[in-house]
mmCIF file of C-alpha atoms in Angstrom:
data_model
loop_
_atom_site.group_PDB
_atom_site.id
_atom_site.type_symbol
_atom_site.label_atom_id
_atom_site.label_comp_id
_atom_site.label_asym_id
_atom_site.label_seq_id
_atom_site.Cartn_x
_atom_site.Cartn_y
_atom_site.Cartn_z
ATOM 1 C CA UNK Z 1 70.832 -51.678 -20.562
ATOM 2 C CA UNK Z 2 72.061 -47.877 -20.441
ATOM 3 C CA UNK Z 3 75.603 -49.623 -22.026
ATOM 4 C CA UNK Z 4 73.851 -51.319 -24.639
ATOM 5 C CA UNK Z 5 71.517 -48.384 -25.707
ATOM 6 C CA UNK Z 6 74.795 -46.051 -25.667
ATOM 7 C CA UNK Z 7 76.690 -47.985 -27.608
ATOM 8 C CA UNK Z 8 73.623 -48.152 -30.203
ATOM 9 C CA UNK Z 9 73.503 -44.571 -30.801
ATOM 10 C CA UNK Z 10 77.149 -44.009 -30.652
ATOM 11 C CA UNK Z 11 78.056 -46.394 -32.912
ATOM 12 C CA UNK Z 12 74.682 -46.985 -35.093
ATOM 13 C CA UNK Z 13 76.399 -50.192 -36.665
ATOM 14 C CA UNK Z 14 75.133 -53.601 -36.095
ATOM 15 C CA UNK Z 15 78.268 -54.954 -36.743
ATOM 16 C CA UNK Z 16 80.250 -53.032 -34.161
ATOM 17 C CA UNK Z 17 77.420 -53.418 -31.328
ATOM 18 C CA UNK Z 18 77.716 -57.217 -32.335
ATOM 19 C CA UNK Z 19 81.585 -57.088 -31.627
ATOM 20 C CA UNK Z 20 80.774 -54.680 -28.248
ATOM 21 C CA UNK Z 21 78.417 -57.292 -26.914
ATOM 22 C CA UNK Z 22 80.710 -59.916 -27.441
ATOM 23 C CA UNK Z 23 83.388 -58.435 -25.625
ATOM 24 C CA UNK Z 24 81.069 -57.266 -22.537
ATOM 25 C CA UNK Z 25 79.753 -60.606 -22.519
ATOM 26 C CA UNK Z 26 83.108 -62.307 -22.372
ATOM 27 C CA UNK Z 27 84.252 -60.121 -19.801
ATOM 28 C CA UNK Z 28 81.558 -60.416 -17.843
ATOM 29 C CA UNK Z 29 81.980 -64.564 -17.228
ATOM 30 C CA UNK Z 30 85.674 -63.688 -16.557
ATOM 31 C CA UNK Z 31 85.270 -61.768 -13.710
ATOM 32 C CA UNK Z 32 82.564 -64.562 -12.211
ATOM 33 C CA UNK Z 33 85.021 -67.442 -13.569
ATOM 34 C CA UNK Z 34 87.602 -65.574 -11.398
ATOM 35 C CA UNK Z 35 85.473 -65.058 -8.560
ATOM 36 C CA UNK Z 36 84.373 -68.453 -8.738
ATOM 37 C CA UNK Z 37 87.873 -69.740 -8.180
ATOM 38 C CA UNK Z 38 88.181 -68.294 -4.093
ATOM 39 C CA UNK Z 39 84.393 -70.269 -3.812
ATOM 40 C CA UNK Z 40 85.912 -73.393 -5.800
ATOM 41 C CA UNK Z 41 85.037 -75.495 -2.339
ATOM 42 C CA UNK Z 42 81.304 -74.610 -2.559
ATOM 43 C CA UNK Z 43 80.934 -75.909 -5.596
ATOM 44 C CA UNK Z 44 79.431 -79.459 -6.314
ATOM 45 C CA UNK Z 45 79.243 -81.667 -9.583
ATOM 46 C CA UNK Z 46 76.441 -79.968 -10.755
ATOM 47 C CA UNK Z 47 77.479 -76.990 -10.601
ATOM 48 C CA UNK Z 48 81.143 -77.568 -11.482
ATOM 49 C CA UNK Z 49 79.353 -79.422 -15.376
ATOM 50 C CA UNK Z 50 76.891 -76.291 -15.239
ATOM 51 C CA UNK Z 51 79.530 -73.449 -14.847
ATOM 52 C CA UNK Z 52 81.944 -75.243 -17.692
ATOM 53 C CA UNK Z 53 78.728 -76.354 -20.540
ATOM 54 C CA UNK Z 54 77.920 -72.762 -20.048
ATOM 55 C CA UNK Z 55 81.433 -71.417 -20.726
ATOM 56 C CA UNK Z 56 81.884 -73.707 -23.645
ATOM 57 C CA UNK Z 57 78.660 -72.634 -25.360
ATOM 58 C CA UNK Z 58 79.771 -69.241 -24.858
ATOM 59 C CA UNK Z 59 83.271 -70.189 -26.444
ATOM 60 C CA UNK Z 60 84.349 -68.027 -23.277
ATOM 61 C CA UNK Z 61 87.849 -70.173 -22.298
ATOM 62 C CA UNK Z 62 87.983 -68.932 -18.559
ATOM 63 C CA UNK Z 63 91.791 -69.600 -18.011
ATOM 64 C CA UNK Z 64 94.315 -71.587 -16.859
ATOM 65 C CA UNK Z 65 93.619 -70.935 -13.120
ATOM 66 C CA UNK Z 66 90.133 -71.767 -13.097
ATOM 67 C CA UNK Z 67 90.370 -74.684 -15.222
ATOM 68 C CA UNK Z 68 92.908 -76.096 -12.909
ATOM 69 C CA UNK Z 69 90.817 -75.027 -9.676
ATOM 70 C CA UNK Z 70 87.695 -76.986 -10.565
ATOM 71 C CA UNK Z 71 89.794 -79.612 -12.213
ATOM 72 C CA UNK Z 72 90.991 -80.115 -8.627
ATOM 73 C CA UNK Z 73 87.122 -79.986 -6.806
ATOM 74 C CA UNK Z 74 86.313 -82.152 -9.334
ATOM 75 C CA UNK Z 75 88.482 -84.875 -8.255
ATOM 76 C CA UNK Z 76 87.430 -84.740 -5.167
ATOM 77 C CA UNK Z 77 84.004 -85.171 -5.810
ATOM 78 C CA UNK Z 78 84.173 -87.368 -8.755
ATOM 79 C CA UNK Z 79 82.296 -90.203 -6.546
ATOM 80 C CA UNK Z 80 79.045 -87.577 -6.408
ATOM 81 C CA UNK Z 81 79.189 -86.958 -10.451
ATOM 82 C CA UNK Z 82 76.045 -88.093 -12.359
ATOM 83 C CA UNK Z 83 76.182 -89.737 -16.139
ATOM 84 C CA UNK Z 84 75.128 -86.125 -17.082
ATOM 85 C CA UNK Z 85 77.591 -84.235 -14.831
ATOM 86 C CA UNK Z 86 80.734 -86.530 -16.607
ATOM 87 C CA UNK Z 87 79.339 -86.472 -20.084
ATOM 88 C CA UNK Z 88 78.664 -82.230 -19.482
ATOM 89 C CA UNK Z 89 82.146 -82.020 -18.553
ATOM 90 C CA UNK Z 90 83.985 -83.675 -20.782
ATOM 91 C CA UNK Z 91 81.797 -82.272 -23.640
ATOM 92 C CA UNK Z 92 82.608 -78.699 -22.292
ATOM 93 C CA UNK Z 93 86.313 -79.725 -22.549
ATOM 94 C CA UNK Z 94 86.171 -80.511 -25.975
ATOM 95 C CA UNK Z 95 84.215 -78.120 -26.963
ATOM 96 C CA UNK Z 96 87.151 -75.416 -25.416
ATOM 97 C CA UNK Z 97 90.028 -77.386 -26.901
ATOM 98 C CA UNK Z 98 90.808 -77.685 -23.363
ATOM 99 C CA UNK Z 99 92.996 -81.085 -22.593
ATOM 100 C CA UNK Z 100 91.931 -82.160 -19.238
ATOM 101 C CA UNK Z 101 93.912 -83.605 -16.471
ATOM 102 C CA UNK Z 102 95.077 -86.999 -16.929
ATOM 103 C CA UNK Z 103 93.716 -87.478 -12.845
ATOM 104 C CA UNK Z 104 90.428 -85.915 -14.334
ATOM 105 C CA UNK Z 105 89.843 -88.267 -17.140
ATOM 106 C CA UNK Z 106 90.801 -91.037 -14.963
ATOM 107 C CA UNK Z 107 88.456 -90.435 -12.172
ATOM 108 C CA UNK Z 108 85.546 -89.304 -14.773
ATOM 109 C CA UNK Z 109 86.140 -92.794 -16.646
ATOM 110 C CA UNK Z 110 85.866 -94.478 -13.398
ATOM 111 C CA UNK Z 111 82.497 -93.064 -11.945
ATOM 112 C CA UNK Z 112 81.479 -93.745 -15.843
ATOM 113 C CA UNK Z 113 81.886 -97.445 -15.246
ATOM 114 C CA UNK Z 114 80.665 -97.374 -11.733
ATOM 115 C CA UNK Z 115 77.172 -95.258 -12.977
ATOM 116 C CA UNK Z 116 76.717 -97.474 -16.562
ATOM 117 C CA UNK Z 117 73.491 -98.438 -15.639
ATOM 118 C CA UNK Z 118 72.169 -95.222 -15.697
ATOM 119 C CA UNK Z 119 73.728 -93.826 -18.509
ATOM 120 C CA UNK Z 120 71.390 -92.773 -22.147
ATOM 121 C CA UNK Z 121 72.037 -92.794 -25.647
ATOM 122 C CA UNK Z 122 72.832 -88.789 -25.237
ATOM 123 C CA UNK Z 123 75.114 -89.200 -22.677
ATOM 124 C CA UNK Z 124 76.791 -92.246 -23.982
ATOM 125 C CA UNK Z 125 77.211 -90.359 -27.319
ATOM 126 C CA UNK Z 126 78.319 -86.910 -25.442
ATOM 127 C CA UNK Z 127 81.259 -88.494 -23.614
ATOM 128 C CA UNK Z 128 82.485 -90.625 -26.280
ATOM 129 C CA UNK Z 129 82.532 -87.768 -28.582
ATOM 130 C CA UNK Z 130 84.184 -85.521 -26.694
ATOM 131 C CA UNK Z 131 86.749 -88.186 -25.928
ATOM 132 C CA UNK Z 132 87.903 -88.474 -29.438
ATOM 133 C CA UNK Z 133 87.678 -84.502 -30.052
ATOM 134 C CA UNK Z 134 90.109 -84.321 -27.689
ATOM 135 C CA UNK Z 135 92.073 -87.265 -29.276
ATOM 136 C CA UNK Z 136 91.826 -88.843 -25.442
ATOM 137 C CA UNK Z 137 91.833 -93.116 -25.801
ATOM 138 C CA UNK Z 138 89.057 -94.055 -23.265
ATOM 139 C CA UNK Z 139 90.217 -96.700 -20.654
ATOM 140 C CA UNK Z 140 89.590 -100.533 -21.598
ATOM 141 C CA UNK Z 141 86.989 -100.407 -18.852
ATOM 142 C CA UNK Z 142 85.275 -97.319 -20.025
ATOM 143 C CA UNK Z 143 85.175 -98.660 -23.629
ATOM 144 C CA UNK Z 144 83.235 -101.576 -22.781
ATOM 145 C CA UNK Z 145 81.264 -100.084 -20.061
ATOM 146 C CA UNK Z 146 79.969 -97.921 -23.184
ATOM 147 C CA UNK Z 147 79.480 -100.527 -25.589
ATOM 148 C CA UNK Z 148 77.636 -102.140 -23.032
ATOM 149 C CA UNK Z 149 75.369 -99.213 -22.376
ATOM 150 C CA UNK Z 150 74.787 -98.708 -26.314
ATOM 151 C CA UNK Z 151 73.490 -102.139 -26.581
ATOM 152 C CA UNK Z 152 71.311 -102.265 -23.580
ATOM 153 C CA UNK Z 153 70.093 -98.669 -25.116
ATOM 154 C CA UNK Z 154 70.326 -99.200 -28.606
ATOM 155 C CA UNK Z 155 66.376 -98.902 -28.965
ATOM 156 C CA UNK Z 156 66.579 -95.050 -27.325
ATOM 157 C CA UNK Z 157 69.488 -94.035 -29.641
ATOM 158 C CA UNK Z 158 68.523 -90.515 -31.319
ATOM 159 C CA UNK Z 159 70.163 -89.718 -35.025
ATOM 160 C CA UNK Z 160 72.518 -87.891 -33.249
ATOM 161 C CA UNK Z 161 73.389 -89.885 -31.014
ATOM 162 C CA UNK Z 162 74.425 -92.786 -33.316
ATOM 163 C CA UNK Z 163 76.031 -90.488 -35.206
ATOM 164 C CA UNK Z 164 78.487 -89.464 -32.667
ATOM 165 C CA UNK Z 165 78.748 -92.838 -31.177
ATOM 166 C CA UNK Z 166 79.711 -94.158 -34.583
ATOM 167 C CA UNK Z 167 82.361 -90.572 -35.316
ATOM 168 C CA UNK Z 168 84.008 -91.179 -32.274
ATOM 169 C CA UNK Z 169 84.784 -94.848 -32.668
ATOM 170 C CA UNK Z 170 85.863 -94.099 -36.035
ATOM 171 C CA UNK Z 171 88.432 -91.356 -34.973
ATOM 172 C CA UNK Z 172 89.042 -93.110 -31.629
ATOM 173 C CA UNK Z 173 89.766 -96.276 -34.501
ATOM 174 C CA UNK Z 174 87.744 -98.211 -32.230
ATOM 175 C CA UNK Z 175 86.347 -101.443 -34.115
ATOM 176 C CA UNK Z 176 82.550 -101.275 -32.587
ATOM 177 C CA UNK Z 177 81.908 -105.005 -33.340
ATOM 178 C CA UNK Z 178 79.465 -106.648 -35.171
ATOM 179 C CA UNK Z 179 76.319 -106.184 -32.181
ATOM 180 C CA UNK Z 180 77.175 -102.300 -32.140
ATOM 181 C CA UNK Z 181 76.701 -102.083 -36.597
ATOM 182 C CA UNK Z 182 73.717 -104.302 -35.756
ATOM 183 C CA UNK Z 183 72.043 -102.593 -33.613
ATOM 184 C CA UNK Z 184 72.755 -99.262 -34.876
ATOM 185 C CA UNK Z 185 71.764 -99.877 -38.469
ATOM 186 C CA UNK Z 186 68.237 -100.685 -37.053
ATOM 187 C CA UNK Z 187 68.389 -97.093 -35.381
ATOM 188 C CA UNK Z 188 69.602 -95.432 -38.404
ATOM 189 C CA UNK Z 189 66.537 -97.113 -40.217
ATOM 190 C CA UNK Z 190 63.851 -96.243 -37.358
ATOM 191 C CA UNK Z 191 65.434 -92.400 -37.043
ATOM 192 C CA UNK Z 192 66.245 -91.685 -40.589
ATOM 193 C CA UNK Z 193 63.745 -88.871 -41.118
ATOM 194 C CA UNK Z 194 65.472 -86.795 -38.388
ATOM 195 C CA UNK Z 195 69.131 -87.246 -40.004
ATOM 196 C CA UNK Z 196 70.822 -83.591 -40.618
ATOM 197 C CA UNK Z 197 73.565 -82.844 -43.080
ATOM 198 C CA UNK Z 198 76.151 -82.925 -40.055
ATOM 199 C CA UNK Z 199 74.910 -86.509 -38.668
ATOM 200 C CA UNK Z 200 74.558 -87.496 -42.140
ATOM 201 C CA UNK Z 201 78.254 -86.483 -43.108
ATOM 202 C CA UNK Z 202 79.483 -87.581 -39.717
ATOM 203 C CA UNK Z 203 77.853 -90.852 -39.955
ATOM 204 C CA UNK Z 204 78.530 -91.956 -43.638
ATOM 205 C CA UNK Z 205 82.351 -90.795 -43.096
ATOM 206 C CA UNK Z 206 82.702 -92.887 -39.571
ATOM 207 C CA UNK Z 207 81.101 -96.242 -42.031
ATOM 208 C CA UNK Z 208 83.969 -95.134 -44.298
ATOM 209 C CA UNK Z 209 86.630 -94.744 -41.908
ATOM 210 C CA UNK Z 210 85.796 -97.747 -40.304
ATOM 211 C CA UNK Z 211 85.358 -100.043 -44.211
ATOM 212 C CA UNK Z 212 82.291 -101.292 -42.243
ATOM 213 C CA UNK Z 213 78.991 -102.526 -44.263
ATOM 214 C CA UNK Z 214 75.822 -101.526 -42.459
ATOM 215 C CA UNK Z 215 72.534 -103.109 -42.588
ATOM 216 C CA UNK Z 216 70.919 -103.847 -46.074
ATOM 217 C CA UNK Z 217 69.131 -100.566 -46.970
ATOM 218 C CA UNK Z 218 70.828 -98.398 -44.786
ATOM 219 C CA UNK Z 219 73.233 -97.493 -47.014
ATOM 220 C CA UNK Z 220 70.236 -96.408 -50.028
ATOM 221 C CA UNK Z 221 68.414 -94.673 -47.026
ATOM 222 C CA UNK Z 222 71.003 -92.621 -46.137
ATOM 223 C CA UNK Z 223 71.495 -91.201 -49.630
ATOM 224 C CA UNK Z 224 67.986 -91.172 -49.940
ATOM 225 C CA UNK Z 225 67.878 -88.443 -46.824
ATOM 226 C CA UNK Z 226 71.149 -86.833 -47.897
ATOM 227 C CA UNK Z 227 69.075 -86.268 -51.105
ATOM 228 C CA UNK Z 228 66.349 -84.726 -49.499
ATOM 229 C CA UNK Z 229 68.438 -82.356 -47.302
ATOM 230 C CA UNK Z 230 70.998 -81.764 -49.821
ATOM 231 C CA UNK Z 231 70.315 -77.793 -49.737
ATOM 232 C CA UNK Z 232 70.872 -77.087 -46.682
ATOM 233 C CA UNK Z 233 74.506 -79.147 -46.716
ATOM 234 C CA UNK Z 234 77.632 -77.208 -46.036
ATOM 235 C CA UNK Z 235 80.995 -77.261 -48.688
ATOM 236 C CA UNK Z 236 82.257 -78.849 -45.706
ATOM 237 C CA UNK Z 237 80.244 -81.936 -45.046
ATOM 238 C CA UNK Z 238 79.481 -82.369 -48.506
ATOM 239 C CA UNK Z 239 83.254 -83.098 -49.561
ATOM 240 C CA UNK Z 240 82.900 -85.173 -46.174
ATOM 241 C CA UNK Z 241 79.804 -87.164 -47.613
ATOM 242 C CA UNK Z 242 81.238 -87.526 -51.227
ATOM 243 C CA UNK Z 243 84.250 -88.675 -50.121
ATOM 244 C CA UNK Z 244 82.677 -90.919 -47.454
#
């Protein structure tokens, strides 16, 4: 507190104290990212997904070291990860740019298919995301472990979550099938009002991508929402929706 309130009045500029904070705060979860790495046997899957989502929202990349370190922990206790734990992960990963260890992937994918059954709509459209952000081609067992769960699930799926379910396939180049456009069409209808410009963009360019043909209506409903949250669209994802 006495930093914060000296850098305040020595610099009176909201701008710089912005920049200060920043760069306390990053060096801050350094130094417990590096301590972290002589405790790296202590720590357990939930920690291990808690330590790295918390990085990533930070945008704080902790290093080569301690990626590699928990990379390592985390293979050896892949068998104890949770749905959330793998889908945390690997969603931390990508959201670093970090490209995780082929051994990593492999033994995340695995537990995946092992722990289907308990997997949701989030987590199913978390890991499969974060898969094709990282341009990573999920395992011919993983891919229809997934497809599986969205089915069994489809009822549950959020407007977010079909629209990175549907983005990642697309990118991935992943043909869903015609259950999957089924069954997410009828989610798109039931969750429509809750649509945002960057599921909307997402979702309309992954139909596009794909040269897919949703459910009757879908296709008017979407505009219809696009329409209604048209002011609060990006340049970005509206070049993505009018080119979609």
């Amino acid at each position: 507190r006495m930093a914060n309130s000296s850098a305040i009045n020595l610099n009176g500029n909201a701008s710089q104290y912005s920049s200060y904070h920043s760069l306390r705060q990053e060096s801050i979860c350094k130094a417990i990212a590096s301590n972290a790495i002589s405790k790296v046997k202590e720590f357990e899957p939930q920690s291990i997904a808690v330590f790295f989502r918390s990085l990533a929202a930070l945008s704080i990349d902790p290093g080569d070291q301690f990626v590699e370190a928990m990379s390592i922990q985390a293979m050896e206790r892949a068998v104890l990860f949770t749905p959330q734990n793998v889908a945390d992960l690997m969603w931390a990963h990508a959201k670093l740019n970090i490209k995780p260890a082929s051994g990593l992937v492999d033994a995340l994918s695995a537990i995946a298919v092992v722990t289907e059954r308990e997997f949701i709509p989030e987590h199913i459209g978390t890991l499969m995301w974060a898969f094709a952000k990282l341009y990573i081609e999920p395992s011919s067992e993983l891919a229809s472990s997934m497809s599986r769960c969205s089915l069994s699930n489809s009822a549950d799926f959020k407007s977010k979550d079909v629209s990175n379910l549907m983005w990642a396939l697309a990118t991935l180049g992943f043909e869903p099938g015609e259950e999957i456009i089924i069954s997410m069409s009828r989610q798109i209808l039931a969750t429509i009002d809750d649509f945002d410009q960057q599921s909307l963009s997402d979702l309309v360019w992954a139909f596009a991508k794909l040269a897919i043909d949703p459910l009757e209506g879908v296709s008017t409903a979407l505009l219809r929402r696009a329409v209604v949250t048209a002011p609060t669209f990006s340049l970005q994802n509206t070049s993505t929706f009018m080119y979609a």
